[in-house]
mmCIF file of C-alpha atoms in Angstrom:
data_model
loop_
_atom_site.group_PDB
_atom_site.id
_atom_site.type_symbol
_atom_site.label_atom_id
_atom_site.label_comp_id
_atom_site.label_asym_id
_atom_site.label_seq_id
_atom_site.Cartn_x
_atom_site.Cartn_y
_atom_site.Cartn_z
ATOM 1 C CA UNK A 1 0.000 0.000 0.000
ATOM 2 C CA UNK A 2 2.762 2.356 0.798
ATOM 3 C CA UNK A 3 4.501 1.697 -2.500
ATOM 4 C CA UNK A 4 1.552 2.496 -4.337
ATOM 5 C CA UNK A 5 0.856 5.542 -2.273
ATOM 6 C CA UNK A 6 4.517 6.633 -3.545
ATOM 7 C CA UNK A 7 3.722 5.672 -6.795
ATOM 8 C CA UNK A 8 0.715 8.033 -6.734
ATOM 9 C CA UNK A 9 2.071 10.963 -5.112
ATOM 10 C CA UNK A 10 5.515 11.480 -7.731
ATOM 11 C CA UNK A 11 3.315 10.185 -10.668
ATOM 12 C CA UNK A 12 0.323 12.582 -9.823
ATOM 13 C CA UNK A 13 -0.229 14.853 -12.870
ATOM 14 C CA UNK A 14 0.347 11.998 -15.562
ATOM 15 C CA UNK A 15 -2.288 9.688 -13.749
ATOM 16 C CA UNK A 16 -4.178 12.105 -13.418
ATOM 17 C CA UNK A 17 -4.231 13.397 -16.950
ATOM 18 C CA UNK A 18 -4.580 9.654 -18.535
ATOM 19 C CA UNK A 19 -7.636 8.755 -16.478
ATOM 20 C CA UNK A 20 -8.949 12.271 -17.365
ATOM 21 C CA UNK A 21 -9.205 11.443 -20.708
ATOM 22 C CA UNK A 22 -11.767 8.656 -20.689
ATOM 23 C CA UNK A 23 -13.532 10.495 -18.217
ATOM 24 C CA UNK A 24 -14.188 13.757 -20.872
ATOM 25 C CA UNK A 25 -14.730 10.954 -23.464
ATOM 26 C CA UNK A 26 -17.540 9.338 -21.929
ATOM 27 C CA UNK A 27 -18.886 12.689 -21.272
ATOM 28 C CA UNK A 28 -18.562 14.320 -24.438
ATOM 29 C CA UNK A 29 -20.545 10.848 -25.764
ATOM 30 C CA UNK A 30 -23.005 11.011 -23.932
ATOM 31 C CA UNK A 31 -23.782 14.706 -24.937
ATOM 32 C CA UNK A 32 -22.738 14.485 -28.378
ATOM 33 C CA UNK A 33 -25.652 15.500 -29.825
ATOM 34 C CA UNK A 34 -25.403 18.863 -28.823
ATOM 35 C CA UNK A 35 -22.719 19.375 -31.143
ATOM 36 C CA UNK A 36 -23.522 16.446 -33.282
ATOM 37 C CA UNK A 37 -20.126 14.808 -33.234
ATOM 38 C CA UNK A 38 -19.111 11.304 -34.393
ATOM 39 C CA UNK A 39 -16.824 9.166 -32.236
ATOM 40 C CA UNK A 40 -13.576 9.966 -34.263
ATOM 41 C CA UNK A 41 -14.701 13.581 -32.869
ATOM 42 C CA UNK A 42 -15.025 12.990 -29.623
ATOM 43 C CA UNK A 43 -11.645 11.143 -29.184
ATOM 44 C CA UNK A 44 -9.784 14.386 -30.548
ATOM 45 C CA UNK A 45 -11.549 16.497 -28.777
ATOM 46 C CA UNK A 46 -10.868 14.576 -25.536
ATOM 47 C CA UNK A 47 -7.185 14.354 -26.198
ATOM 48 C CA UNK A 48 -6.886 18.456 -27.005
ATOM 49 C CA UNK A 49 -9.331 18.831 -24.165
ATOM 50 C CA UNK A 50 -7.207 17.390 -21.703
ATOM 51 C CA UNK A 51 -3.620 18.699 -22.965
ATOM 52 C CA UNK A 52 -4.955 22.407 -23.144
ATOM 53 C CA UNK A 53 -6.507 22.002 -19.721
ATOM 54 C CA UNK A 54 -3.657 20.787 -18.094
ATOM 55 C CA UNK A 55 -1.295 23.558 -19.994
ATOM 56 C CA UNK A 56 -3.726 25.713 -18.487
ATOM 57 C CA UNK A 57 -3.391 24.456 -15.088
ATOM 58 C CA UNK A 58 -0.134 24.398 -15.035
ATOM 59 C CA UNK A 59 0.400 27.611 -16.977
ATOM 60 C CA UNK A 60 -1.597 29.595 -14.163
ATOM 61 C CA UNK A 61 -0.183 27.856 -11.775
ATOM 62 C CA UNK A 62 3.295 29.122 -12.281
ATOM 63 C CA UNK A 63 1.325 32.899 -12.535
ATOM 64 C CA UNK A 64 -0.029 32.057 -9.115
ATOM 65 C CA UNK A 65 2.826 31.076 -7.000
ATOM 66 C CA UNK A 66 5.803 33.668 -9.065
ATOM 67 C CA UNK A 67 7.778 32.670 -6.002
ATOM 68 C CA UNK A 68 7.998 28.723 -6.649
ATOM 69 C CA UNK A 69 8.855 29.434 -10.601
ATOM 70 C CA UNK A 70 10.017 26.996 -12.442
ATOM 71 C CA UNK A 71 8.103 24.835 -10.659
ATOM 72 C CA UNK A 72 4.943 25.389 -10.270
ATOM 73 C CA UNK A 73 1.165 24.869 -7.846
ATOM 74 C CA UNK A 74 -1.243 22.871 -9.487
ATOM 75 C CA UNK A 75 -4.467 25.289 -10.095
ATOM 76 C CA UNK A 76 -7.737 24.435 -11.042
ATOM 77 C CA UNK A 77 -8.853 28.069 -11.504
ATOM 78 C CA UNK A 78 -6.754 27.829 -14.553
ATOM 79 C CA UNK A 79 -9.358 25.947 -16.434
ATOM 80 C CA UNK A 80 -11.934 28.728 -15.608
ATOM 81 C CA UNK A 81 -10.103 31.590 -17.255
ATOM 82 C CA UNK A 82 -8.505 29.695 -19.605
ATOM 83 C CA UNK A 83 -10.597 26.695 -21.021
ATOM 84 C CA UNK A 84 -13.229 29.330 -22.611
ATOM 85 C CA UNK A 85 -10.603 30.675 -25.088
ATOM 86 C CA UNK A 86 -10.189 26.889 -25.899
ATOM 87 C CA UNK A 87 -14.146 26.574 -26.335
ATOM 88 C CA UNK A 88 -14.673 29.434 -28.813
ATOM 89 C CA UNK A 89 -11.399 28.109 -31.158
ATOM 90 C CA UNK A 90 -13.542 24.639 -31.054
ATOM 91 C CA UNK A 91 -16.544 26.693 -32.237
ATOM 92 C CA UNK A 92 -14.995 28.350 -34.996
ATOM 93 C CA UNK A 93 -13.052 25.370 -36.400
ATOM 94 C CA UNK A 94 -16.121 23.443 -36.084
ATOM 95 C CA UNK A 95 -18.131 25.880 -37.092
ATOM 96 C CA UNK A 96 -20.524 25.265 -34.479
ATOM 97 C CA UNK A 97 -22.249 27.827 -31.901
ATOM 98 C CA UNK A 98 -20.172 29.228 -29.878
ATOM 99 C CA UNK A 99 -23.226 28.353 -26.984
ATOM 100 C CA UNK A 100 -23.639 24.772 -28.205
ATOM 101 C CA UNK A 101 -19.642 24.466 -27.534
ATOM 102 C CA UNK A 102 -19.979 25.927 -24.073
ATOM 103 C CA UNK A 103 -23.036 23.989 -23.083
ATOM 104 C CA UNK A 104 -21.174 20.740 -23.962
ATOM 105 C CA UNK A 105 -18.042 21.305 -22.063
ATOM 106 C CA UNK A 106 -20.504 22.800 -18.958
ATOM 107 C CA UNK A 107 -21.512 19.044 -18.490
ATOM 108 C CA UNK A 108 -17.368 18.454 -18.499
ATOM 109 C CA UNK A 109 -15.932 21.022 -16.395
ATOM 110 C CA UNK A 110 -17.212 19.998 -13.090
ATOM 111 C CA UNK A 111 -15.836 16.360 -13.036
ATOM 112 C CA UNK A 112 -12.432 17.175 -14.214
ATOM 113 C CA UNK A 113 -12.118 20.059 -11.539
ATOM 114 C CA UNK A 114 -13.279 17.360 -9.460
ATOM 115 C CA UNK A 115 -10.811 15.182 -10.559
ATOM 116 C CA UNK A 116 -8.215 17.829 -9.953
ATOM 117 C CA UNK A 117 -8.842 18.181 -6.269
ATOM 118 C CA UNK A 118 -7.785 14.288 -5.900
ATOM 119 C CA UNK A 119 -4.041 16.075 -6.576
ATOM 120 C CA UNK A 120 -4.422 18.319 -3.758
ATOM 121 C CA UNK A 121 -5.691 15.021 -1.652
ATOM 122 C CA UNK A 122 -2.783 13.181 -2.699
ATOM 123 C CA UNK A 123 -0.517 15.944 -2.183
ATOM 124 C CA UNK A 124 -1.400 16.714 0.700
ATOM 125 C CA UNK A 125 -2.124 20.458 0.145
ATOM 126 C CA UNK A 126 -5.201 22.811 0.323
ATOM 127 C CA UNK A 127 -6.339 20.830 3.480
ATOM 128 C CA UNK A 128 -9.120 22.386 5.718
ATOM 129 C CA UNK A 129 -8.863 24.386 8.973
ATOM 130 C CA UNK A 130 -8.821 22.519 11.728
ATOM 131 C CA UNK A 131 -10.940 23.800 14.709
ATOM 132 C CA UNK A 132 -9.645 22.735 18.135
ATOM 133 C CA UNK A 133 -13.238 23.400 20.347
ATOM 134 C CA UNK A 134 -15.385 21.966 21.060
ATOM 135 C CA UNK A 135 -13.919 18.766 19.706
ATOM 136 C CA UNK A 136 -11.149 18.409 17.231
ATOM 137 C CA UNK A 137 -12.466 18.415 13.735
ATOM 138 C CA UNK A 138 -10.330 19.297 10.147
ATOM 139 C CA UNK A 139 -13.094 20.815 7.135
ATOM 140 C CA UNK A 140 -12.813 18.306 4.620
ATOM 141 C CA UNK A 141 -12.395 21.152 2.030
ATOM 142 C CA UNK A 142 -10.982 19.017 -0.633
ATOM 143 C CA UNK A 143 -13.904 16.149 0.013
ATOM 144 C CA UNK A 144 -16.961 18.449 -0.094
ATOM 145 C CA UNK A 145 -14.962 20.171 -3.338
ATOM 146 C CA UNK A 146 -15.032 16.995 -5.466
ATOM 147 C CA UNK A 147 -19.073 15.937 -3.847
ATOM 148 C CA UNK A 148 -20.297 19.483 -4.917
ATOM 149 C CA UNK A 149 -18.600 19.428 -8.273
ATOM 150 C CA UNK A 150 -20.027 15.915 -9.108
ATOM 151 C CA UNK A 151 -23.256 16.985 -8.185
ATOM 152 C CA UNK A 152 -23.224 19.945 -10.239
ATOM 153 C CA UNK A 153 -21.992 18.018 -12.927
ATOM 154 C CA UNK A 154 -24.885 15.484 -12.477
ATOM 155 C CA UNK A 155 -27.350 18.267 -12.876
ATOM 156 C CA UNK A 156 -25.682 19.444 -15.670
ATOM 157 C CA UNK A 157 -25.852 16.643 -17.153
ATOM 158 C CA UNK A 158 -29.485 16.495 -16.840
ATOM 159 C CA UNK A 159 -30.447 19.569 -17.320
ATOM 160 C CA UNK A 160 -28.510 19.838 -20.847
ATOM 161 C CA UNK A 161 -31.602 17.535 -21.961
ATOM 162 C CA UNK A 162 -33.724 19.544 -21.276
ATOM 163 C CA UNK A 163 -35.179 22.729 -22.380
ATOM 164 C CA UNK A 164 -32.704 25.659 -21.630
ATOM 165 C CA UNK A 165 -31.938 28.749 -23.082
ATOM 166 C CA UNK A 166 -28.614 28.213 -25.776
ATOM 167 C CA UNK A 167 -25.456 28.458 -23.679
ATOM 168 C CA UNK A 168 -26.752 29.441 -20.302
ATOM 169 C CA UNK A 169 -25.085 26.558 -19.138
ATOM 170 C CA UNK A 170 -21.847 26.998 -18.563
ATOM 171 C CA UNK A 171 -22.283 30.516 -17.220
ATOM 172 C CA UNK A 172 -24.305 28.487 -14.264
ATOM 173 C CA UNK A 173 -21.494 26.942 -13.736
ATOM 174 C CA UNK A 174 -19.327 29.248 -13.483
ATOM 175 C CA UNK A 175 -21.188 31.490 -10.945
ATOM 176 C CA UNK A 176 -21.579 27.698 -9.114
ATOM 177 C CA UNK A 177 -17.854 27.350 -8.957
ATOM 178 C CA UNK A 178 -16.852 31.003 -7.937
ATOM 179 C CA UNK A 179 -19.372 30.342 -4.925
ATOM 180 C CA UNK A 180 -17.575 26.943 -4.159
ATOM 181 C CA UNK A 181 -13.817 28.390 -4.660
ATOM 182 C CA UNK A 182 -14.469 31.533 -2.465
ATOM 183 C CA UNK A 183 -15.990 29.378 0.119
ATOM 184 C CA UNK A 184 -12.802 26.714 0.031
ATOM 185 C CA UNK A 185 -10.561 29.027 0.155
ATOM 186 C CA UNK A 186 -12.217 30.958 3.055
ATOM 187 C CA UNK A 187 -11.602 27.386 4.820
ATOM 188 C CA UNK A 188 -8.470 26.517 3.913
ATOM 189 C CA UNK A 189 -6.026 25.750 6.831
ATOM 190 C CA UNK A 190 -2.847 27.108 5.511
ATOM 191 C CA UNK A 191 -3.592 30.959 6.399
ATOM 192 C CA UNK A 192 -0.627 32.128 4.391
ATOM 193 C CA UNK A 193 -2.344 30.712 1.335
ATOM 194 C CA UNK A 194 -5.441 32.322 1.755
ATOM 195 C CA UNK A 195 -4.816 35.453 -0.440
ATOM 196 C CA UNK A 196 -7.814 37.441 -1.104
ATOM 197 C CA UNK A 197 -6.852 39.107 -4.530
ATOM 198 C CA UNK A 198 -5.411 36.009 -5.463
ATOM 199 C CA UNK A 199 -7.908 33.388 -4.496
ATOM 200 C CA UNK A 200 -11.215 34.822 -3.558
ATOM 201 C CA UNK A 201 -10.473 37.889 -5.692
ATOM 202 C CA UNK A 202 -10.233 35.838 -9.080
ATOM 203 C CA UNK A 203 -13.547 33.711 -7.244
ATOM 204 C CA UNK A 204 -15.757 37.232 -7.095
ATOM 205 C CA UNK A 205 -14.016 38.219 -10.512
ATOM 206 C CA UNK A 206 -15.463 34.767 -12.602
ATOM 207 C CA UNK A 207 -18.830 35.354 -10.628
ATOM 208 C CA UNK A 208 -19.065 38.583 -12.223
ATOM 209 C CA UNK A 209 -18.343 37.336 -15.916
ATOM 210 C CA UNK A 210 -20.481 33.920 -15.151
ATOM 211 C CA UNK A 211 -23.337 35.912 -13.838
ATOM 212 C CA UNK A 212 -23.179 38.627 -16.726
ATOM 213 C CA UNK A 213 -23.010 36.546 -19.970
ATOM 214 C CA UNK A 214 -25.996 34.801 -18.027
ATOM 215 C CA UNK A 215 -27.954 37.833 -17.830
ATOM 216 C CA UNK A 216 -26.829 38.877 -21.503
ATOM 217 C CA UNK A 217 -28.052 35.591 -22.987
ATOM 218 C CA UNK A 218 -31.657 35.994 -20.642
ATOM 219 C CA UNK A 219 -31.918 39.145 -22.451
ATOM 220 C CA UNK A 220 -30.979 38.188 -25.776
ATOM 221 C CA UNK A 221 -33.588 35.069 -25.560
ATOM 222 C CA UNK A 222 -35.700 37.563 -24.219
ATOM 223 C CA UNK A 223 -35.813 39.727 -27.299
ATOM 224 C CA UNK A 224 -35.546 36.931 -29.816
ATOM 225 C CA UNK A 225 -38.657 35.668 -28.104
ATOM 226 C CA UNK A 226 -40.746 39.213 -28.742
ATOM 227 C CA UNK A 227 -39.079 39.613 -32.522
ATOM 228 C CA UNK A 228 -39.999 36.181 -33.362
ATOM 229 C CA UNK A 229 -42.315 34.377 -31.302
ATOM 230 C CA UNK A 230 -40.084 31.956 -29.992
ATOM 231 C CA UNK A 231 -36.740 32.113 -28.393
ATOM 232 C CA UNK A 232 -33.505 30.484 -28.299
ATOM 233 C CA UNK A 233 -34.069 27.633 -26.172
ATOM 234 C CA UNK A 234 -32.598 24.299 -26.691
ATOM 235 C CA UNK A 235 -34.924 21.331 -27.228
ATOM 236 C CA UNK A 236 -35.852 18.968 -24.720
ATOM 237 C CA UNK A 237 -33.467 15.416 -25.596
ATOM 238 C CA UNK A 238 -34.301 11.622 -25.002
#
């Protein structure tokens, strides 16, 4: 058990990454007709998913932690501010809609952030506070991280067969997330960690973009509703 433990813990990031990618390839399949994508498809766009995702990681990690460089933190928030860039070159070399694209990888994001809080677990880092009184109890941060994500990835699962306005998905997400980050960060145990422009500040900051492309596509549904008599709502799926 040890060994493997060892094994785990200097091989992190490669595990990781190679069990992501069936992971986002089961997912994309089973939401594949959002974009209407063939396997051959879905396998490349697993494979760039997961190497621009964990460039992204990485990447922000390194802008994160200046101090550690070359090495480098592992950070999750990476994928938020980074992944959508990815999403909108997918649209246009697909020629898809741009809101099709981000509803798709909406149903994706929350299991592989998930997924990247088993490297804090294994790492040992981002642990909980521990409170001393009235009995001695550590927040599972990390735990209730990967639960909530899962869940939220569940429902957006579900709900991306159902009737929903075109691309208000991942925005829900997003504001979902910045709620969860500020709130894990709030409780982490290492105090010198918890930075507020860095950490929280970047949680408000995607709140505030998640929570006005929401609004904007409301309103645009909205108005193609009146001009047309219907609006931009996705059909409900089997």
């Amino acid at each position: 058990m040890d060994t493997l433990l060892l094994i785990l813990r200097t091989y992190t990031v490669p595990i990781l990454a190679a069990a992501c990618f069936p992971l986002v390839g089961v997912l994309l399949w089973m939401v594949r007709d959002i974009l209407q994508i063939r396997l051959k498809q879905v396998v490349l766009l697993a494979v760039t998913f997961v190497a621009f995702g964990l460039t992204s990681i990485i990447v922000f990690g390194m802008i994160h932690d200046l101090k550690l460089f070359p090495n480098s933190t592992f950070q999750h928030q990476g994928l938020m501010l980074f992944m959508p860039f990815w999403f909108l070159g997918v649209a246009k070399l697909m020629k898809r809609d741009w809101r099709d694209v981000f509803d798709t990888f909406a149903v994706v994001m929350p299991f592989v952030v998930a997924g990247v809080r088993i490297y804090c677990i294994l790492q040992g880092c981002c642990y909980g506070i521990t409170f001393r009184k009235p009995v001695h109890f550590t927040v599972p941060v990390r735990e209730l991280t990967i639960l909530l994500n899962v869940i939220i990835g569940v429902l957006m699962l579900r709900q991306s067969r159902q009737q929903h306005i075109r691309g208000i998905l991942f925005p829900t997400y997003t504001m979902a997330y910045s709620v969860i980050r500020f709130s894990e960060v709030a409780l982490w145990g290492s105090i010198a960690r918890d930075q507020f422009f860095v950490d929280r500040g970047l949680a408000i900051f995607n709140f505030i973009l998640g929570f006005g492309l929401f609004l904007e596509l409301k309103d645009r549904d909205s108005r193609t509703a009146k001009a047309s008599g219907h609006g931009t709502k996705r059909t409900k799926r089997k």
